[in-house]
Amino acid sequence: MNSDIAVKNHDLKAGFVSLVGAGPGDPDLLTVKGYRVIQQAEVVVYDRLVSEQILALADANAELIYVGKKLDFHCVPQEQINQILVQKAQEGKRVVRLKGGDSFIFGRGGEELEELAEYGVAYEVVPGITAAAGATAYAGIPLTHRDHAQSVQFITGHVQKDGREIEWQSLAQSNNTLVFYMGLKQSGHIMDNLIAHGLDPQISCAIIENGTRPEQRVFQGKLNELALLAEQAQSPALIVVGSVTELHNKLDWFNK
Ligand code: SAH
């Protein structure tokens, strides 16, 4: 038997966009399908959190277009990214749109596909390991556990597009694991609201910085220490709230 995984020889077609999730950081966490299409791409449109080793898989002649945050912290506007994708596909190019983690989890993948659909551009979606799954796995924190949490919620710490507040009441009342993306700057707000809405201030929480990368750091403490913990941490980081985070002390393997 061939040792290569040859379930299906996937070919990236001309005039087609493959929306690929690159995973949370460790380049080995890219899917086999993602690996294949990146190698075949003529154009790779990529974001800030995509690791260099994954970009290096692209053909030497491929056009690499960076659309993440610049040094002055300004992003390429979303409409411009959409236009680039439509234009390159309409030129008949084989296009990979490469995003950190999974494109459908706080990645605006849906918005980009809506635009492609509107212009009649064909596409596929290659899922990636989202930061919540990757970073907690590498921190030894099971997102669910029969003794701790029956469900998990992924929440954005960013203010919503329409300015709506997070529904703190339902988050604080549940017995879930809560994972906040983009929440580092909002950690005081998150801590205060969860406690104000009834979550136990003594419940365990963790911040995972640079999850799955060699420089990964985990800060673990109580919910009422969250803002203090966040002062030590840097982006990209996830905030995990729930008693599953206690298991980090026992199950950590990556930072050992
Ligand atoms: N689509 C991505 C999320 C993009 S939002 C995904 O599925 O993972 C960006 C946020 O993701 C960051 O602010 C941070 O909260 C989180 N994040 C991404 N990579 C991370 C990593 N390696 N470690 C910790 N958090 C990470």
Short mmCIF file of C-alpha atoms and ligand atoms in Angstrom, two decimals:
data_model
loop_
_atom_site.label_atom_id
_atom_site.label_comp_id
_atom_site.label_asym_id
_atom_site.label_seq_id
_atom_site.Cartn_x
_atom_site.Cartn_y
_atom_site.Cartn_z
CA MET A 1 0.00 0.00 0.00
CA ASN A 2 1.19 3.49 -0.82
CA SER A 3 2.11 5.30 2.39
CA ASP A 4 0.86 8.62 1.02
CA ILE A 5 -2.75 9.40 1.84
CA ALA A 6 -4.30 8.98 -1.59
CA VAL A 7 -7.97 8.85 -0.74
CA LYS A 8 -8.72 11.34 -3.46
CA ASN A 9 -6.38 13.15 -5.79
CA HIS A 10 -7.68 16.60 -5.34
CA ASP A 11 -6.97 19.13 -8.07
CA LEU A 12 -7.37 22.85 -7.73
CA LYS A 13 -9.11 24.03 -10.90
CA ALA A 14 -8.50 27.18 -12.91
CA GLY A 15 -10.78 30.11 -12.11
CA PHE A 16 -11.59 28.54 -8.77
CA VAL A 17 -11.10 29.66 -5.17
CA SER A 18 -10.22 27.25 -2.39
CA LEU A 19 -10.91 28.76 1.03
CA VAL A 20 -8.38 27.05 3.27
CA GLY A 21 -8.06 27.12 7.05
CA ALA A 22 -4.35 27.02 7.91
CA GLY A 23 -4.82 25.95 11.53
CA PRO A 24 -3.72 27.75 14.68
CA GLY A 25 0.06 27.99 14.26
CA ASP A 26 1.92 24.68 14.24
CA PRO A 27 2.33 24.13 10.48
CA ASP A 28 1.89 20.37 10.94
CA LEU A 29 -1.74 21.03 11.85
CA LEU A 30 -2.61 21.95 8.26
CA THR A 31 -4.92 19.38 6.63
CA VAL A 32 -3.64 17.15 3.84
CA LYS A 33 -6.19 18.71 1.49
CA GLY A 34 -5.03 22.21 2.41
CA TYR A 35 -1.43 21.16 1.82
CA ARG A 36 -2.28 19.88 -1.66
CA VAL A 37 -4.20 22.91 -2.86
CA ILE A 38 -1.60 25.39 -1.55
CA GLN A 39 1.03 23.58 -3.62
CA GLN A 40 -1.14 23.89 -6.73
CA ALA A 41 -2.15 27.53 -6.27
CA GLU A 42 -1.10 30.29 -8.66
CA VAL A 43 -2.34 32.96 -6.27
CA VAL A 44 -2.36 32.76 -2.46
CA VAL A 45 -4.24 35.52 -0.63
CA TYR A 46 -3.28 35.26 3.04
CA ASP A 47 -3.82 36.76 6.49
CA ARG A 48 -1.55 37.71 9.35
CA LEU A 49 -1.89 34.57 11.46
CA VAL A 50 -0.80 32.15 8.73
CA SER A 51 2.59 30.66 9.58
CA GLU A 52 5.55 31.20 7.26
CA GLN A 53 6.20 27.48 6.90
CA ILE A 54 2.74 27.01 5.42
CA LEU A 55 3.23 29.90 2.98
CA ALA A 56 6.54 28.35 1.98
CA LEU A 57 4.60 25.35 0.60
CA ALA A 58 3.38 27.53 -2.27
CA ASP A 59 5.06 27.27 -5.65
CA ALA A 60 8.04 29.61 -6.12
CA ASN A 61 6.16 31.28 -9.00
CA ALA A 62 2.91 31.70 -7.10
CA GLU A 63 1.76 35.24 -6.41
CA LEU A 64 1.48 35.76 -2.64
CA ILE A 65 -0.86 38.60 -1.64
CA TYR A 66 -0.86 39.71 1.99
CA VAL A 67 -4.16 41.22 3.14
CA GLY A 68 -3.70 41.13 6.93
CA LYS A 69 -2.98 43.97 9.28
CA LYS A 70 -0.06 46.17 8.29
CA LEU A 71 2.54 47.56 10.67
CA ASP A 72 0.38 50.66 11.08
CA PHE A 73 -2.43 48.26 12.13
CA HIS A 74 -4.65 49.07 9.18
CA CYS A 75 -6.28 46.13 7.47
CA VAL A 76 -6.94 45.83 3.79
CA PRO A 77 -10.68 46.65 3.66
CA GLN A 78 -12.88 43.57 3.35
CA GLU A 79 -14.40 44.80 0.06
CA GLN A 80 -10.92 45.03 -1.44
CA ILE A 81 -10.10 41.47 -0.38
CA ASN A 82 -13.36 40.28 -1.93
CA GLN A 83 -12.49 42.10 -5.15
CA ILE A 84 -9.02 40.57 -5.32
CA LEU A 85 -10.49 37.07 -5.00
CA VAL A 86 -13.15 37.67 -7.66
CA GLN A 87 -10.67 39.32 -10.03
CA LYS A 88 -7.99 36.63 -9.75
CA ALA A 89 -10.55 33.86 -10.24
CA GLN A 90 -12.06 35.65 -13.23
CA GLU A 91 -8.56 35.85 -14.72
CA GLY A 92 -8.68 32.04 -14.67
CA LYS A 93 -6.17 31.64 -11.86
CA ARG A 94 -6.07 28.82 -9.33
CA VAL A 95 -6.64 30.75 -6.12
CA VAL A 96 -6.15 29.79 -2.49
CA ARG A 97 -7.60 32.07 0.16
CA LEU A 98 -5.62 31.16 3.26
CA LYS A 99 -6.76 32.10 6.75
CA GLY A 100 -5.63 31.31 10.29
CA GLY A 101 -7.50 28.57 12.14
CA ASP A 102 -10.80 27.78 10.47
CA SER A 103 -12.25 30.24 7.95
CA PHE A 104 -15.79 29.94 9.29
CA ILE A 105 -14.94 30.72 12.91
CA PHE A 106 -14.48 34.45 13.37
CA GLY A 107 -12.72 34.43 10.01
CA ARG A 108 -15.18 36.21 7.71
CA GLY A 109 -15.06 33.19 5.43
CA GLY A 110 -18.80 33.36 4.97
CA GLU A 111 -18.68 36.98 3.83
CA GLU A 112 -16.05 36.23 1.22
CA LEU A 113 -17.96 33.25 -0.14
CA GLU A 114 -21.14 35.35 -0.40
CA GLU A 115 -19.24 37.72 -2.66
CA LEU A 116 -17.83 34.87 -4.77
CA ALA A 117 -21.31 33.37 -5.09
CA GLU A 118 -22.69 36.72 -6.21
CA TYR A 119 -20.12 36.88 -9.02
CA GLY A 120 -20.65 33.25 -9.97
CA VAL A 121 -17.10 32.24 -8.99
CA ALA A 122 -16.80 28.55 -8.06
CA TYR A 123 -15.25 27.69 -4.71
CA GLU A 124 -14.70 25.03 -2.07
CA VAL A 125 -14.04 25.17 1.65
CA VAL A 126 -11.17 23.30 3.30
CA PRO A 127 -11.69 23.41 7.06
CA GLY A 128 -8.88 24.14 9.48
CA ILE A 129 -8.27 23.48 13.15
CA THR A 130 -9.68 26.49 14.93
CA ALA A 131 -7.61 28.14 17.68
CA ALA A 132 -10.03 26.96 20.39
CA ALA A 133 -9.44 23.33 19.43
CA GLY A 134 -5.71 23.60 18.70
CA ALA A 135 -4.58 25.82 21.56
CA THR A 136 -6.52 23.93 24.24
CA ALA A 137 -5.27 20.58 22.93
CA TYR A 138 -1.67 21.80 23.22
CA ALA A 139 -2.39 23.24 26.68
CA GLY A 140 -3.86 19.99 28.01
CA ILE A 141 -7.32 21.52 28.46
CA PRO A 142 -10.17 19.30 27.22
CA LEU A 143 -12.99 21.57 26.05
CA THR A 144 -15.59 19.16 27.39
CA HIS A 145 -15.18 16.60 30.15
CA ARG A 146 -17.86 14.55 31.87
CA ASP A 147 -16.84 15.88 35.30
CA HIS A 148 -16.62 19.52 34.21
CA ALA A 149 -18.50 20.76 31.16
CA GLN A 150 -21.12 19.32 28.86
CA SER A 151 -20.83 21.97 26.21
CA VAL A 152 -18.54 24.66 24.89
CA GLN A 153 -19.20 28.08 23.46
CA PHE A 154 -16.97 30.16 21.20
CA ILE A 155 -17.46 33.89 21.72
CA THR A 156 -15.86 36.92 20.14
CA GLY A 157 -14.46 39.46 22.60
CA HIS A 158 -14.74 42.09 19.86
CA VAL A 159 -17.67 44.46 19.80
CA GLN A 160 -20.28 43.13 17.36
CA LYS A 161 -20.68 44.70 13.91
CA ASP A 162 -23.99 46.24 14.98
CA GLY A 163 -22.66 47.36 18.40
CA ARG A 164 -24.68 44.71 20.26
CA GLU A 165 -23.41 43.51 23.65
CA ILE A 166 -22.58 39.88 24.37
CA GLU A 167 -25.45 38.04 26.10
CA TRP A 168 -23.70 37.82 29.46
CA GLN A 169 -26.70 36.51 31.31
CA SER A 170 -26.89 33.27 29.38
CA LEU A 171 -23.10 32.81 29.34
CA ALA A 172 -22.77 33.27 33.09
CA GLN A 173 -25.68 30.95 33.90
CA SER A 174 -24.47 28.02 31.86
CA ASN A 175 -22.20 25.25 32.97
CA ASN A 176 -20.21 25.51 29.79
CA THR A 177 -16.64 26.00 28.83
CA LEU A 178 -16.42 29.52 27.42
CA VAL A 179 -13.75 30.36 24.86
CA PHE A 180 -13.24 34.00 23.97
CA TYR A 181 -11.44 34.89 20.75
CA MET A 182 -9.98 38.38 20.35
CA GLY A 183 -10.69 39.02 24.02
CA LEU A 184 -7.33 40.00 25.48
CA LYS A 185 -7.97 43.77 25.49
CA GLN A 186 -11.49 43.14 26.80
CA SER A 187 -10.43 40.82 29.62
CA GLY A 188 -11.51 43.23 32.40
CA HIS A 189 -14.88 43.67 30.72
CA ILE A 190 -15.29 39.91 30.31
CA MET A 191 -14.32 39.21 33.92
CA ASP A 192 -16.59 41.93 35.36
CA ASN A 193 -19.61 40.95 33.29
CA LEU A 194 -19.37 37.22 33.93
CA ILE A 195 -19.08 37.82 37.68
CA ALA A 196 -21.80 40.49 37.69
CA HIS A 197 -24.14 38.03 35.96
CA GLY A 198 -23.53 35.30 38.50
CA LEU A 199 -20.50 33.25 37.47
CA ASP A 200 -18.38 32.13 40.44
CA PRO A 201 -15.35 34.48 40.76
CA GLN A 202 -13.34 31.48 41.98
CA ILE A 203 -13.94 29.42 38.85
CA SER A 204 -10.77 28.54 36.99
CA CYS A 205 -9.73 30.26 33.75
CA ALA A 206 -6.74 30.28 31.43
CA ILE A 207 -5.19 32.46 28.79
CA ILE A 208 -3.37 30.62 26.02
CA GLU A 209 -0.93 32.80 24.12
CA ASN A 210 0.54 31.68 20.79
CA GLY A 211 -1.21 28.32 21.09
CA THR A 212 0.47 25.38 19.29
CA ARG A 213 3.57 27.45 18.49
CA PRO A 214 6.94 26.73 20.16
CA GLU A 215 6.56 30.00 22.11
CA GLN A 216 3.15 28.99 23.54
CA ARG A 217 2.48 30.27 27.06
CA VAL A 218 -0.43 29.40 29.36
CA PHE A 219 -1.54 31.61 32.25
CA GLN A 220 -3.94 29.88 34.61
CA GLY A 221 -5.81 31.33 37.56
CA LYS A 222 -9.22 32.26 38.94
CA LEU A 223 -11.84 34.25 37.06
CA ASN A 224 -11.38 37.23 39.40
CA GLU A 225 -7.68 37.31 38.37
CA LEU A 226 -8.38 37.31 34.64
CA ALA A 227 -7.56 40.99 34.03
CA LEU A 228 -4.28 40.60 35.94
CA LEU A 229 -3.33 37.48 33.98
CA ALA A 230 -4.12 39.31 30.75
CA GLU A 231 -1.58 42.03 31.59
CA GLN A 232 1.18 39.45 31.17
CA ALA A 233 -0.14 37.99 27.93
CA GLN A 234 0.25 39.02 24.32
CA SER A 235 -1.78 38.53 21.19
CA PRO A 236 -2.77 36.14 19.66
CA ALA A 237 -4.38 34.70 22.75
CA LEU A 238 -7.53 32.88 23.77
CA ILE A 239 -9.35 33.25 27.05
CA VAL A 240 -10.86 30.01 28.35
CA VAL A 241 -13.26 30.14 31.32
CA GLY A 242 -14.47 27.02 33.09
CA SER A 243 -13.31 24.33 35.48
CA VAL A 244 -11.80 22.30 32.60
CA THR A 245 -8.89 24.77 32.73
CA GLU A 246 -7.83 23.29 36.10
CA LEU A 247 -6.80 20.20 34.15
CA HIS A 248 -3.99 22.16 32.51
CA ASN A 249 -1.86 21.61 35.63
CA LYS A 250 -2.30 17.85 35.35
CA LEU A 251 -2.49 17.28 31.60
CA ASP A 252 -0.09 19.82 30.13
CA TRP A 253 2.31 18.05 27.79
CA PHE A 254 3.51 20.60 25.24
CA ASN A 255 5.28 23.04 27.53
CA LYS A 256 6.95 20.28 29.55
N1 SAH B 1 -10.39 31.93 12.22
C1 SAH B 1 -9.50 31.87 13.37
C2 SAH B 1 -9.80 32.98 14.36
C3 SAH B 1 -9.53 34.37 13.84
S1 SAH B 1 -9.85 35.61 15.04
C4 SAH B 1 -9.61 30.50 14.03
O1 SAH B 1 -10.48 29.70 13.65
O2 SAH B 1 -8.80 30.20 14.90
C5 SAH B 1 -8.23 35.85 15.72
C6 SAH B 1 -8.21 35.39 17.17
O3 SAH B 1 -8.04 33.97 17.21
C7 SAH B 1 -7.05 35.94 17.97
O4 SAH B 1 -7.34 37.22 18.48
C8 SAH B 1 -6.97 34.92 19.09
O5 SAH B 1 -7.98 35.12 20.06
C9 SAH B 1 -7.31 33.63 18.36
N2 SAH B 1 -6.09 32.91 17.93
C10 SAH B 1 -5.70 32.65 16.68
N3 SAH B 1 -4.55 31.92 16.68
C11 SAH B 1 -4.24 31.71 17.97
C12 SAH B 1 -3.19 31.00 18.63
N4 SAH B 1 -2.23 30.37 17.96
N5 SAH B 1 -3.20 30.99 19.98
C13 SAH B 1 -4.16 31.60 20.68
N6 SAH B 1 -5.17 32.27 20.12
C14 SAH B 1 -5.22 32.32 18.78
#
